[in-house]
Amino acid sequence: MDVDFIFKVAAIGILVTVLNQLLVRSGREEQAMLTTLAGLVVVLLMIVSAIADLFSTVKTLFGL
Amino acid sequence: MDLTKLLAICIVATALILIVNPHRSDYAVLISLASGAVLLVMTIAKIFPAIESFKERFYWNETAEECLLIAVKALGISYLSGFVADTCRDFGQSAMASRAEFAGKCAIFLLTLPLLYRIIELSVQIAKL
């Protein structure tokens, strides 16, 4: 849960965008869609674990 | 973790979101969530020593400590539901945002019911005098 977490997510987002454009331009739409989905799944898993950490921290700290 | 670093992170995250938004708005949502989580944890880390020292000061009085606990819990609930509601509203889902806020309000209301009962009992006792 540090600053580089934000940059990691942003880097994956930009990378997937570029890959998507690359694959679409070279005529492989399905691979482009699959790459986007793969990137989305990876980022979602990271985000879910980070949000879970956040919620558990807030719960313990505020005694909810 | 001083304030300037926190504000700098906000600006950088906003810039990143705007870079990714036109191409893939789903990643923009994820970056917004990630930066929101990181910033929220940082601000909580700053606030919490003050709350802890505040709690120690009130241990001598039972009711004061209980009210303080309820206040801190309400703060936590509003903190979280505000975070979720603002993120949802950022990306156009105002319906989801109002759901999150309504859930937060209900949770806080349930939290304060015992206080309400006590106030009513006290007022009845006073009326009987």
mmCIF file of C-alpha atoms in Angstrom:
data_model
loop_
_atom_site.group_PDB
_atom_site.id
_atom_site.type_symbol
_atom_site.label_atom_id
_atom_site.label_comp_id
_atom_site.label_asym_id
_atom_site.label_seq_id
_atom_site.Cartn_x
_atom_site.Cartn_y
_atom_site.Cartn_z
ATOM 1 C CA MET A 1 0.000 0.000 0.000
ATOM 2 C CA ASP A 2 2.501 2.591 -1.172
ATOM 3 C CA VAL A 3 2.813 5.237 -3.824
ATOM 4 C CA ASP A 4 4.320 2.897 -6.363
ATOM 5 C CA PHE A 5 1.106 0.877 -6.233
ATOM 6 C CA ILE A 6 -0.638 3.697 -8.100
ATOM 7 C CA PHE A 7 2.106 3.838 -10.698
ATOM 8 C CA LYS A 8 1.996 0.063 -11.142
ATOM 9 C CA VAL A 9 -1.723 0.166 -11.930
ATOM 10 C CA ALA A 10 -1.273 3.145 -14.231
ATOM 11 C CA ALA A 11 1.624 1.438 -16.027
ATOM 12 C CA ILE A 12 -0.460 -1.679 -16.676
ATOM 13 C CA GLY A 13 -3.318 0.474 -17.945
ATOM 14 C CA ILE A 14 -1.139 2.377 -20.385
ATOM 15 C CA LEU A 15 0.663 -0.798 -21.478
ATOM 16 C CA VAL A 16 -2.607 -2.565 -22.224
ATOM 17 C CA THR A 17 -3.867 0.456 -24.135
ATOM 18 C CA VAL A 18 -0.762 0.507 -26.327
ATOM 19 C CA LEU A 19 -0.850 -3.258 -26.846
ATOM 20 C CA ASN A 20 -4.506 -3.030 -27.753
ATOM 21 C CA GLN A 21 -3.864 -0.385 -30.385
ATOM 22 C CA LEU A 22 -0.908 -2.376 -31.710
ATOM 23 C CA LEU A 23 -2.895 -5.585 -32.079
ATOM 24 C CA VAL A 24 -5.942 -3.856 -33.552
ATOM 25 C CA ARG A 25 -3.833 -2.058 -36.162
ATOM 26 C CA SER A 26 -2.162 -5.339 -37.170
ATOM 27 C CA GLY A 27 -5.573 -6.911 -37.752
ATOM 28 C CA ARG A 28 -5.742 -9.227 -34.668
ATOM 29 C CA GLU A 29 -8.863 -7.940 -32.929
ATOM 30 C CA GLU A 30 -9.451 -11.102 -30.853
ATOM 31 C CA GLN A 31 -5.941 -11.058 -29.380
ATOM 32 C CA ALA A 32 -6.387 -7.366 -28.633
ATOM 33 C CA MET A 33 -9.585 -8.083 -26.739
ATOM 34 C CA LEU A 34 -7.936 -10.986 -24.876
ATOM 35 C CA THR A 35 -4.967 -8.857 -23.907
ATOM 36 C CA THR A 36 -7.292 -6.177 -22.578
ATOM 37 C CA LEU A 37 -9.213 -8.755 -20.563
ATOM 38 C CA ALA A 38 -6.011 -10.243 -19.148
ATOM 39 C CA GLY A 39 -4.756 -6.837 -18.111
ATOM 40 C CA LEU A 40 -8.097 -5.998 -16.562
ATOM 41 C CA VAL A 41 -8.130 -9.198 -14.517
ATOM 42 C CA VAL A 42 -4.609 -8.607 -13.224
ATOM 43 C CA VAL A 43 -5.362 -5.031 -12.218
ATOM 44 C CA LEU A 44 -8.687 -5.980 -10.649
ATOM 45 C CA LEU A 45 -7.018 -8.621 -8.467
ATOM 46 C CA MET A 46 -4.441 -6.084 -7.287
ATOM 47 C CA ILE A 47 -7.120 -3.482 -6.598
ATOM 48 C CA VAL A 48 -9.362 -5.897 -4.721
ATOM 49 C CA SER A 49 -6.542 -6.938 -2.393
ATOM 50 C CA ALA A 50 -5.598 -3.282 -1.815
ATOM 51 C CA ILE A 51 -9.202 -2.283 -1.058
ATOM 52 C CA ALA A 52 -9.519 -5.294 1.267
ATOM 53 C CA ASP A 53 -6.427 -4.102 3.132
ATOM 54 C CA LEU A 54 -7.883 -0.605 3.323
ATOM 55 C CA PHE A 55 -11.225 -1.756 4.684
ATOM 56 C CA SER A 56 -9.635 -4.061 7.278
ATOM 57 C CA THR A 57 -7.297 -1.247 8.391
ATOM 58 C CA VAL A 58 -10.165 1.182 8.801
ATOM 59 C CA LYS A 59 -12.209 -1.432 10.626
ATOM 60 C CA THR A 60 -9.510 -2.248 13.136
ATOM 61 C CA LEU A 61 -8.454 1.351 13.671
ATOM 62 C CA PHE A 62 -11.919 2.797 14.130
ATOM 63 C CA GLY A 63 -13.153 -0.255 15.993
ATOM 64 C CA LEU A 64 -16.058 -0.836 13.623
ATOM 65 C CA MET B 1 4.030 11.566 5.716
ATOM 66 C CA ASP B 2 3.622 15.286 5.442
ATOM 67 C CA LEU B 3 0.872 17.108 3.650
ATOM 68 C CA THR B 4 2.789 18.237 0.573
ATOM 69 C CA LYS B 5 3.651 14.666 -0.418
ATOM 70 C CA LEU B 6 0.018 13.684 -0.089
ATOM 71 C CA LEU B 7 -1.161 16.584 -2.249
ATOM 72 C CA ALA B 8 1.509 15.796 -4.852
ATOM 73 C CA ILE B 9 0.227 12.230 -5.058
ATOM 74 C CA CYS B 10 -3.302 13.524 -5.647
ATOM 75 C CA ILE B 11 -2.164 15.647 -8.590
ATOM 76 C CA VAL B 12 -0.070 12.862 -10.130
ATOM 77 C CA ALA B 13 -2.926 10.370 -9.795
ATOM 78 C CA THR B 14 -5.339 12.810 -11.437
ATOM 79 C CA ALA B 15 -2.919 13.297 -14.312
ATOM 80 C CA LEU B 16 -2.580 9.530 -14.748
ATOM 81 C CA ILE B 17 -6.338 9.086 -14.724
ATOM 82 C CA LEU B 18 -6.758 11.747 -17.387
ATOM 83 C CA ILE B 19 -4.087 10.130 -19.556
ATOM 84 C CA VAL B 20 -5.785 6.746 -19.487
ATOM 85 C CA ASN B 21 -9.393 7.936 -19.479
ATOM 86 C CA PRO B 22 -10.050 8.668 -23.172
ATOM 87 C CA HIS B 23 -8.602 5.324 -24.311
ATOM 88 C CA ARG B 24 -9.733 2.950 -21.571
ATOM 89 C CA SER B 25 -12.101 4.450 -19.013
ATOM 90 C CA ASP B 26 -12.206 1.166 -17.041
ATOM 91 C CA TYR B 27 -8.551 1.559 -16.161
ATOM 92 C CA ALA B 28 -9.226 5.132 -15.128
ATOM 93 C CA VAL B 29 -11.695 3.833 -12.542
ATOM 94 C CA LEU B 30 -9.116 1.359 -11.270
ATOM 95 C CA ILE B 31 -6.370 3.966 -10.987
ATOM 96 C CA SER B 32 -8.786 6.234 -9.147
ATOM 97 C CA LEU B 33 -9.642 3.443 -6.724
ATOM 98 C CA ALA B 34 -5.987 2.576 -6.192
ATOM 99 C CA SER B 35 -4.901 6.139 -5.504
ATOM 100 C CA GLY B 36 -7.960 6.696 -3.297
ATOM 101 C CA ALA B 37 -7.055 3.677 -1.212
ATOM 102 C CA VAL B 38 -3.415 4.688 -0.855
ATOM 103 C CA LEU B 39 -4.290 8.262 0.107
ATOM 104 C CA LEU B 40 -6.970 7.148 2.562
ATOM 105 C CA VAL B 41 -4.526 4.857 4.348
ATOM 106 C CA MET B 42 -1.980 7.663 4.521
ATOM 107 C CA THR B 43 -4.438 10.169 5.989
ATOM 108 C CA ILE B 44 -5.697 7.617 8.513
ATOM 109 C CA ALA B 45 -2.105 6.949 9.580
ATOM 110 C CA LYS B 46 -1.784 10.683 10.265
ATOM 111 C CA ILE B 47 -5.099 11.095 12.107
ATOM 112 C CA PHE B 48 -4.955 8.067 14.307
ATOM 113 C CA PRO B 49 -2.331 8.944 16.944
ATOM 114 C CA ALA B 50 -4.439 11.983 17.828
ATOM 115 C CA ILE B 51 -7.556 9.849 18.270
ATOM 116 C CA GLU B 52 -5.640 7.362 20.446
ATOM 117 C CA SER B 53 -4.337 10.078 22.779
ATOM 118 C CA PHE B 54 -7.825 11.597 22.879
ATOM 119 C CA LYS B 55 -9.239 8.228 23.989
ATOM 120 C CA GLU B 56 -6.719 7.855 26.832
ATOM 121 C CA ARG B 57 -7.732 11.243 28.215
ATOM 122 C CA PHE B 58 -11.390 10.155 28.601
ATOM 123 C CA TYR B 59 -10.934 6.797 30.325
ATOM 124 C CA TRP B 60 -11.932 8.220 33.722
ATOM 125 C CA ASN B 61 -15.584 8.887 32.728
ATOM 126 C CA GLU B 62 -17.631 5.878 31.496
ATOM 127 C CA THR B 63 -20.311 7.724 29.507
ATOM 128 C CA ALA B 64 -17.829 10.181 27.965
ATOM 129 C CA GLU B 65 -15.679 7.302 26.742
ATOM 130 C CA GLU B 66 -18.672 5.505 25.283
ATOM 131 C CA CYS B 67 -19.851 8.624 23.447
ATOM 132 C CA LEU B 68 -16.318 9.165 22.182
ATOM 133 C CA LEU B 69 -16.210 5.589 20.854
ATOM 134 C CA ILE B 70 -19.476 6.125 19.009
ATOM 135 C CA ALA B 71 -18.176 9.383 17.550
ATOM 136 C CA VAL B 72 -14.986 7.709 16.316
ATOM 137 C CA LYS B 73 -17.004 4.885 14.765
ATOM 138 C CA ALA B 74 -19.268 7.378 13.018
ATOM 139 C CA LEU B 75 -16.147 9.089 11.703
ATOM 140 C CA GLY B 76 -14.880 5.776 10.312
ATOM 141 C CA ILE B 77 -18.183 4.962 8.666
ATOM 142 C CA SER B 78 -18.513 8.372 7.050
ATOM 143 C CA TYR B 79 -14.878 8.168 5.953
ATOM 144 C CA LEU B 80 -15.421 4.898 4.090
ATOM 145 C CA SER B 81 -18.827 5.561 2.602
ATOM 146 C CA GLY B 82 -17.670 8.997 1.481
ATOM 147 C CA PHE B 83 -14.678 7.459 -0.247
ATOM 148 C CA VAL B 84 -16.817 4.940 -2.136
ATOM 149 C CA ALA B 85 -19.574 7.441 -2.950
ATOM 150 C CA ASP B 86 -17.159 10.027 -4.350
ATOM 151 C CA THR B 87 -15.377 7.438 -6.484
ATOM 152 C CA CYS B 88 -18.671 6.224 -7.923
ATOM 153 C CA ARG B 89 -19.874 9.760 -8.586
ATOM 154 C CA ASP B 90 -16.570 10.598 -10.281
ATOM 155 C CA PHE B 91 -17.311 8.123 -13.041
ATOM 156 C CA GLY B 92 -20.909 9.009 -13.632
ATOM 157 C CA GLN B 93 -22.592 6.445 -11.399
ATOM 158 C CA SER B 94 -24.482 8.868 -9.180
ATOM 159 C CA ALA B 95 -27.107 6.201 -8.437
ATOM 160 C CA MET B 96 -24.457 3.946 -6.906
ATOM 161 C CA ALA B 97 -23.020 6.937 -5.040
ATOM 162 C CA SER B 98 -26.347 7.711 -3.401
ATOM 163 C CA ARG B 99 -26.719 4.033 -2.455
ATOM 164 C CA ALA B 100 -23.357 4.107 -0.724
ATOM 165 C CA GLU B 101 -24.168 7.330 1.098
ATOM 166 C CA PHE B 102 -27.570 6.027 2.170
ATOM 167 C CA ALA B 103 -25.961 2.874 3.561
ATOM 168 C CA GLY B 104 -23.465 5.006 5.480
ATOM 169 C CA LYS B 105 -26.250 7.162 6.918
ATOM 170 C CA CYS B 106 -28.213 4.086 8.020
ATOM 171 C CA ALA B 107 -25.133 2.616 9.689
ATOM 172 C CA ILE B 108 -24.467 5.834 11.588
ATOM 173 C CA PHE B 109 -28.113 6.090 12.599
ATOM 174 C CA LEU B 110 -28.041 2.543 13.990
ATOM 175 C CA LEU B 111 -24.901 3.489 15.839
ATOM 176 C CA THR B 112 -26.501 6.429 17.627
ATOM 177 C CA LEU B 113 -29.772 4.725 18.640
ATOM 178 C CA PRO B 114 -28.575 3.798 22.171
ATOM 179 C CA LEU B 115 -27.670 7.422 22.771
ATOM 180 C CA LEU B 116 -31.125 8.469 21.658
ATOM 181 C CA TYR B 117 -32.721 6.028 24.128
ATOM 182 C CA ARG B 118 -30.608 7.388 26.953
ATOM 183 C CA ILE B 119 -31.545 10.965 26.153
ATOM 184 C CA ILE B 120 -35.220 10.063 26.149
ATOM 185 C CA GLU B 121 -34.924 8.252 29.501
ATOM 186 C CA LEU B 122 -33.100 11.205 31.023
ATOM 187 C CA SER B 123 -35.708 13.653 29.809
ATOM 188 C CA VAL B 124 -38.491 11.474 31.223
ATOM 189 C CA GLN B 125 -36.748 11.328 34.604
ATOM 190 C CA ILE B 126 -36.293 15.078 34.591
ATOM 191 C CA ALA B 127 -39.950 15.555 33.691
ATOM 192 C CA LYS B 128 -40.932 13.416 36.695
ATOM 193 C CA LEU B 129 -39.052 15.672 39.137
#
